[in-house]
Amino acid sequence: MADKRDYYEVLGVERSASESDLKNAFRRLARKYHPDRSTEEDAEDRFKEIQEAYAILSDQQKRAQYDRFGHDSPQGNPFGGFGGGGFNINLEDLLGGDFFSSMFGGGGRGRTRQRRGSDILIRHSIDLKHVLEQSEQEVIIELPEACDSCAGSGAQDGEMTSCTKCAGQGQVRVRQQVGPFIQQSVQPCDECSGRGSISENPCRECAGSGQEMKSKTLRFNIPLGAEDGTRLRMRGNGEPAPQGQGEPGDLFIELEIEQHPWFERSGADLIMSLPLGYSDMVTGTTITLEHLDGKSLDIKIPAMSNSGETITIKKRGLPRQRGSGRGDVIVLLKLHMPKKISKATKKALSALKENLSPADTKQSILDDAVDRRAGS
Ligand SMILES: [Zn+2]
Ligand SMILES: [Zn+2]
């Protein structure tokens, strides 16, 4: 517990914060990090931290103690020291009915409240060229829907009796230890799967679940310049709420961008290495490739180029994610050494040797060293 964060810092308030400042900060953060809702990765830990900070600071006596001693209260950590059983923060009162009604999908307090449907995450692969222009993609997902045969009731003959475990409410109250807290939550009844009623004679098509899987086709656009791992969220396209009485979950589409055979990405720039023969390096040439944007990419190599030099072709890279325009294509020149050469070529090269090699080897080594020192 040595690296425990300061409670005021956790809630993002001043040390002089009033009771209502604290409450507002707590509400805002709790809404953001509630583990049933949040898609933040560390939501659960953050939520516990926020709850703990609020439990202490909202209690005048504990706050005074904390202000004097911080986490190192003479009575041990605040939880042990303050008689530490569990804090029972009433989230429903603090966060308000609207938070929970949107979470559980409508219905007033104490009525049958349904949970929101689950979120779905799917992965979708695209070619690199698809991030260059507005491109529409299609995914097919399987979603549970009300069974046709029993109209979602789950009963073969349509006859249902009230569930005894939840007294027909479809939900049960569960007390749960979350870290140092006892948290009360409402969960769907497992006996009747939250439906409130059960059938003696379950539907044969869906084995009494009331649901069957159906496939659904969805279209979406790839954002310009999207990177590998980008997650797109399609609100309301996740699983329907159990019993179809709440908000559906969301669909997340994680983009997998396939590796290009020769381009590497560096932000909006595209980097490639281009192997060239010695003669092309010396005399210069133009190499034309078909580019991702459908037009040809002309790479002009000037005469007397060197291996390791780069050529930048402006604005032929990928679209910039924020802002406008495109990145560049950067071409790294590499001297290509043939694996073997014919006798005739070897003979021809030998004849050229005098022209191609430095006249004075020692002098050229020295010149090169001077050049390098001047350059760096
Ligand atoms: Zn059915
Ligand atoms: Zn039940």
mmCIF file of C-alpha atoms and ligand atoms in Angstrom, residues 163 165-166 189 191-192, ligand 2:
data_model
loop_
_atom_site.group_PDB
_atom_site.id
_atom_site.type_symbol
_atom_site.label_atom_id
_atom_site.label_comp_id
_atom_site.label_asym_id
_atom_site.label_seq_id
_atom_site.Cartn_x
_atom_site.Cartn_y
_atom_site.Cartn_z
ATOM 1 C CA CYS A 163 -40.762 -18.192 -11.037
ATOM 2 C CA LYS A 165 -37.039 -17.943 -6.746
ATOM 3 C CA CYS A 166 -37.537 -14.312 -7.699
ATOM 4 C CA CYS A 189 -32.483 -14.433 -11.649
ATOM 5 C CA GLU A 191 -33.561 -19.814 -12.194
ATOM 6 C CA CYS A 192 -35.697 -18.200 -14.891
HETATM 7 ZN ZN ZN B 2 -36.682 -16.157 -11.346
#
